[in-house]
Tab-separated table of C-alpha atoms in Angstrom:
chain	number	residue	atom	x	y	z
A	53	UNK	CA	115.500	284.840	58.641
A	54	UNK	CA	116.128	287.067	61.677
A	55	UNK	CA	112.832	288.622	62.777
A	56	UNK	CA	114.313	292.101	63.189
A	57	UNK	CA	115.679	292.001	59.638
A	58	UNK	CA	112.303	290.891	58.281
A	59	UNK	CA	110.473	293.658	60.114
A	60	UNK	CA	112.907	296.348	58.990
A	61	UNK	CA	113.312	295.348	55.320
A	62	UNK	CA	110.002	293.845	54.186
A	63	UNK	CA	107.892	297.038	54.535
A	64	UNK	CA	110.414	298.962	52.451
A	65	UNK	CA	110.396	296.289	49.748
A	66	UNK	CA	106.600	296.276	49.669
A	67	UNK	CA	106.551	300.067	49.285
A	68	UNK	CA	108.420	299.614	45.996
A	69	UNK	CA	105.762	297.291	44.556
A	70	UNK	CA	103.584	300.105	43.075
A	71	UNK	CA	106.631	301.648	41.362
A	72	UNK	CA	107.687	298.256	40.045
A	73	UNK	CA	104.184	297.684	38.681
A	74	UNK	CA	104.298	301.121	37.036
A	75	UNK	CA	107.574	300.187	35.335
A	76	UNK	CA	105.790	297.083	34.048
A	77	UNK	CA	102.373	298.510	33.154
A	78	UNK	CA	103.427	301.726	31.384
A	79	UNK	CA	105.771	300.019	28.873
A	80	UNK	CA	103.223	297.235	28.369
A	81	UNK	CA	100.447	299.664	27.459
A	82	UNK	CA	102.675	301.739	25.188
A	83	UNK	CA	104.178	298.655	23.539
A	84	UNK	CA	100.744	297.162	22.835
A	85	UNK	CA	99.796	300.283	20.883
A	86	UNK	CA	103.152	300.740	19.145
A	87	UNK	CA	103.515	297.014	18.496
A	88	UNK	CA	100.073	296.948	16.880
A	89	UNK	CA	101.051	299.822	14.574
A	90	UNK	CA	104.301	298.070	13.671
A	91	UNK	CA	102.386	294.869	12.981
A	92	UNK	CA	99.963	296.676	10.673
A	93	UNK	CA	102.921	298.030	8.706
A	94	UNK	CA	104.636	294.644	8.641
A	95	UNK	CA	101.617	292.886	7.150
A	96	UNK	CA	100.824	295.800	4.832
A	97	UNK	CA	102.023	296.517	1.324
A	98	UNK	CA	104.009	299.742	1.751
A	99	UNK	CA	107.548	298.559	1.070
A	100	UNK	CA	109.418	301.625	2.370
A	101	UNK	CA	107.593	301.553	5.706
A	102	UNK	CA	107.988	297.772	5.839
A	103	UNK	CA	111.779	297.958	5.578
A	104	UNK	CA	112.013	300.893	7.996
A	105	UNK	CA	110.058	298.877	10.581
A	106	UNK	CA	112.141	295.791	9.852
A	107	UNK	CA	115.382	297.658	10.598
A	108	UNK	CA	113.858	299.161	13.753
A	109	UNK	CA	112.654	295.778	14.992
A	110	UNK	CA	115.901	294.020	14.104
A	111	UNK	CA	117.913	296.539	16.120
A	112	UNK	CA	115.829	296.266	19.266
A	113	UNK	CA	115.524	292.490	19.046
A	114	UNK	CA	119.213	292.036	18.281
A	115	UNK	CA	120.806	294.172	20.997
A	116	UNK	CA	120.791	293.659	24.786
A	117	UNK	CA	118.010	295.427	26.630
A	118	UNK	CA	120.409	296.879	29.199
A	119	UNK	CA	122.432	298.481	26.387
A	120	UNK	CA	119.242	300.032	25.013
A	121	UNK	CA	118.432	301.450	28.445
A	122	UNK	CA	121.874	303.047	28.684
A	123	UNK	CA	121.598	304.452	25.146
A	124	UNK	CA	118.233	306.049	25.939
A	125	UNK	CA	119.373	307.266	29.364
A	126	UNK	CA	122.589	308.898	28.163
A	127	UNK	CA	121.759	309.574	24.522
A	128	UNK	CA	118.183	310.877	24.431
A	129	UNK	CA	118.904	314.079	26.413
A	130	UNK	CA	121.821	314.876	24.090
A	131	UNK	CA	119.724	314.143	21.003
A	132	UNK	CA	116.845	316.359	22.118
A	133	UNK	CA	119.240	319.093	23.195
A	134	UNK	CA	120.061	319.538	19.492
A	135	UNK	CA	116.504	320.830	19.003
A	136	UNK	CA	116.712	322.799	22.282
A	137	UNK	CA	114.573	320.435	24.329
A	138	UNK	CA	115.946	319.945	27.844
A	139	UNK	CA	114.915	316.695	29.547
A	140	UNK	CA	117.808	316.446	32.009
A	141	UNK	CA	115.334	316.887	34.851
A	142	UNK	CA	113.349	313.800	33.945
A	143	UNK	CA	113.334	311.007	36.528
A	144	UNK	CA	115.395	307.935	35.698
A	145	UNK	CA	112.252	305.824	35.587
A	146	UNK	CA	111.009	307.757	32.547
A	147	UNK	CA	114.053	306.668	30.530
A	148	UNK	CA	113.542	303.084	31.632
A	149	UNK	CA	109.914	303.202	30.495
A	150	UNK	CA	110.874	304.645	27.103
A	151	UNK	CA	113.604	302.082	26.466
A	152	UNK	CA	111.476	299.171	27.634
A	153	UNK	CA	108.510	300.352	25.562
A	154	UNK	CA	110.579	300.468	22.371
A	155	UNK	CA	112.110	297.066	23.062
A	156	UNK	CA	108.852	295.383	24.021
A	157	UNK	CA	106.919	296.835	21.076
A	158	UNK	CA	109.175	294.947	18.661
A	159	UNK	CA	108.458	291.626	20.340
A	160	UNK	CA	104.748	292.428	20.595
A	161	UNK	CA	104.762	293.184	16.870
A	162	UNK	CA	106.201	289.780	16.038
A	163	UNK	CA	103.763	287.997	18.357
A	164	UNK	CA	100.787	289.829	16.868
A	165	UNK	CA	102.054	289.204	13.355
A	166	UNK	CA	102.155	285.477	14.083
A	167	UNK	CA	98.661	285.698	15.558
A	168	UNK	CA	97.368	287.581	12.516
A	169	UNK	CA	98.799	284.978	10.151
A	170	UNK	CA	97.013	282.337	12.233
A	171	UNK	CA	93.598	283.955	11.728
A	172	UNK	CA	91.306	282.231	9.250
A	173	UNK	CA	91.267	284.727	6.393
A	174	UNK	CA	87.984	283.257	5.236
A	175	UNK	CA	86.396	285.005	8.224
A	176	UNK	CA	87.980	288.286	7.173
A	177	UNK	CA	86.431	287.889	3.731
A	178	UNK	CA	83.136	286.956	5.378
A	179	UNK	CA	83.240	290.203	7.349
A	180	UNK	CA	83.715	292.139	4.140
A	181	UNK	CA	80.873	290.243	2.483
A	182	UNK	CA	78.383	291.347	5.155
A	183	UNK	CA	79.331	294.976	4.758
A	184	UNK	CA	82.049	295.537	7.358
A	185	UNK	CA	84.322	298.424	6.468
A	186	UNK	CA	88.102	298.212	6.926
A	187	UNK	CA	88.115	299.499	10.500
A	188	UNK	CA	84.973	297.627	11.498
A	189	UNK	CA	86.446	294.406	10.116
A	190	UNK	CA	89.673	295.061	11.998
A	191	UNK	CA	88.067	295.683	15.384
A	192	UNK	CA	85.307	293.069	15.158
A	193	UNK	CA	87.047	290.235	13.308
A	194	UNK	CA	90.816	290.579	12.979
A	195	UNK	CA	91.818	292.088	16.345
A	196	UNK	CA	89.832	289.742	18.644
A	197	UNK	CA	91.020	286.595	16.860
A	198	UNK	CA	94.605	287.821	16.613
A	199	UNK	CA	94.612	288.555	20.344
A	200	UNK	CA	93.119	285.147	21.129
A	201	UNK	CA	95.838	283.380	19.134
A	202	UNK	CA	98.575	285.586	20.599
A	203	UNK	CA	97.609	285.882	24.252
A	204	UNK	CA	99.721	283.019	25.621
A	205	UNK	CA	102.845	284.368	23.889
A	206	UNK	CA	101.988	287.841	25.178
A	207	UNK	CA	101.747	286.353	28.671
A	208	UNK	CA	105.337	285.122	28.440
A	209	UNK	CA	106.493	288.536	27.223
A	210	UNK	CA	104.724	290.329	30.059
A	211	UNK	CA	106.204	288.047	32.690
A	212	UNK	CA	109.664	288.746	31.275
A	213	UNK	CA	108.994	292.489	31.348
A	214	UNK	CA	107.859	292.329	34.969
A	215	UNK	CA	111.040	290.485	35.924
A	216	UNK	CA	113.168	292.871	33.864
A	217	UNK	CA	111.989	295.837	35.925
A	218	UNK	CA	114.735	294.637	38.260
A	219	UNK	CA	117.372	296.264	36.018
A	220	UNK	CA	115.846	299.751	36.371
A	221	UNK	CA	118.083	300.415	39.361
A	222	UNK	CA	121.148	300.378	37.074
A	223	UNK	CA	120.245	303.918	35.962
A	224	UNK	CA	119.068	305.021	39.394
A	225	UNK	CA	115.361	304.198	39.131
A	226	UNK	CA	114.244	302.788	42.463
A	227	UNK	CA	112.175	299.589	42.489
A	228	UNK	CA	112.199	296.336	44.470
A	229	UNK	CA	115.709	295.159	43.647
A	230	UNK	CA	117.074	298.705	43.720
A	231	UNK	CA	115.783	299.140	47.263
A	232	UNK	CA	117.147	295.723	48.257
A	233	UNK	CA	120.594	296.624	46.930
A	234	UNK	CA	120.542	299.958	48.735
A	235	UNK	CA	119.716	298.262	52.040
A	236	UNK	CA	122.453	295.669	51.464
A	237	UNK	CA	124.949	298.439	50.737
A	238	UNK	CA	123.929	300.425	53.829
A	239	UNK	CA	124.343	297.296	55.973
A	240	UNK	CA	127.691	296.418	54.356
A	241	UNK	CA	126.344	293.107	53.067
A	242	UNK	CA	124.829	291.903	56.348
A	243	UNK	CA	121.785	289.709	55.605
A	244	UNK	CA	122.374	289.915	51.854
A	245	UNK	CA	120.949	286.492	51.008
A	246	UNK	CA	117.887	287.025	53.197
A	247	UNK	CA	117.136	290.408	51.612
A	248	UNK	CA	117.595	289.134	48.068
A	249	UNK	CA	115.461	286.124	48.942
A	250	UNK	CA	112.647	288.401	50.093
A	251	UNK	CA	112.902	290.383	46.854
A	252	UNK	CA	112.787	287.151	44.845
A	253	UNK	CA	109.655	285.996	46.679
A	254	UNK	CA	107.898	289.295	45.925
A	255	UNK	CA	108.806	289.053	42.222
A	256	UNK	CA	107.617	285.433	42.204
A	257	UNK	CA	104.238	286.355	43.695
A	258	UNK	CA	103.751	289.226	41.241
A	259	UNK	CA	104.626	287.002	38.270
A	260	UNK	CA	102.325	284.251	39.536
A	261	UNK	CA	99.420	286.701	39.823
A	262	UNK	CA	100.146	288.032	36.338
A	263	UNK	CA	100.169	284.513	34.920
A	264	UNK	CA	96.857	283.733	36.603
A	265	UNK	CA	95.380	286.886	35.109
A	266	UNK	CA	96.478	286.019	31.586
A	267	UNK	CA	95.303	282.422	31.965
A	268	UNK	CA	91.868	283.618	33.093
A	269	UNK	CA	91.717	286.048	30.160
A	270	UNK	CA	92.685	283.261	27.758
A	271	UNK	CA	89.939	280.973	29.084
A	272	UNK	CA	87.409	283.815	28.843
A	273	UNK	CA	88.346	284.430	25.207
A	274	UNK	CA	88.039	280.740	24.399
A	275	UNK	CA	84.550	280.570	25.948
A	276	UNK	CA	83.489	283.743	24.185
A	277	UNK	CA	84.846	282.408	20.883
A	278	UNK	CA	82.879	279.179	21.253
A	279	UNK	CA	79.662	281.112	21.974
A	280	UNK	CA	80.283	283.282	18.932
């Protein structure tokens, strides 16, 4: 790679890392909460809520993520305008976070549901037998074991979400790939492969660090579970 190109492009790409991480972290946090609520409904006994969640999940799992982003970006302002709420001034990144949160929550729900079904229900009954209430049993027995069973699948989801932040630029939200494409356009394609290669290396490093973090968390949970 030409040294002058490296010196001029790399700092700009690195400046987009915090924004890229925001576009990963915010949907991840929201989806963990929403996905947990969806999972509770899906394993519950309220049939109307169950089918409403099933339709919601089926839609977001069965349509392309980029289409969902466009629907939220172009459709949400028009929908809220009906009730006289103006969000046209929102930054593009906010729409990306909303769309990604809704999409990811459906996959998180299914992962957590699988983890819940993998929990030994004898331990749940044991928690009840020693006086745990519903919420105490959930937070001290069900949730930790569900998370332990689910964490490796959640890791794969989170890596995909981090990589998928690269499509945020399609609605004008600037991140690593968006900046790279802007530089390529300004330079009329000069150094395109080098610039995209730099962007790919940054994504690779971020994903590798994320994987290490999840692997360490998984090992910690396994050790804690054995001590318990």
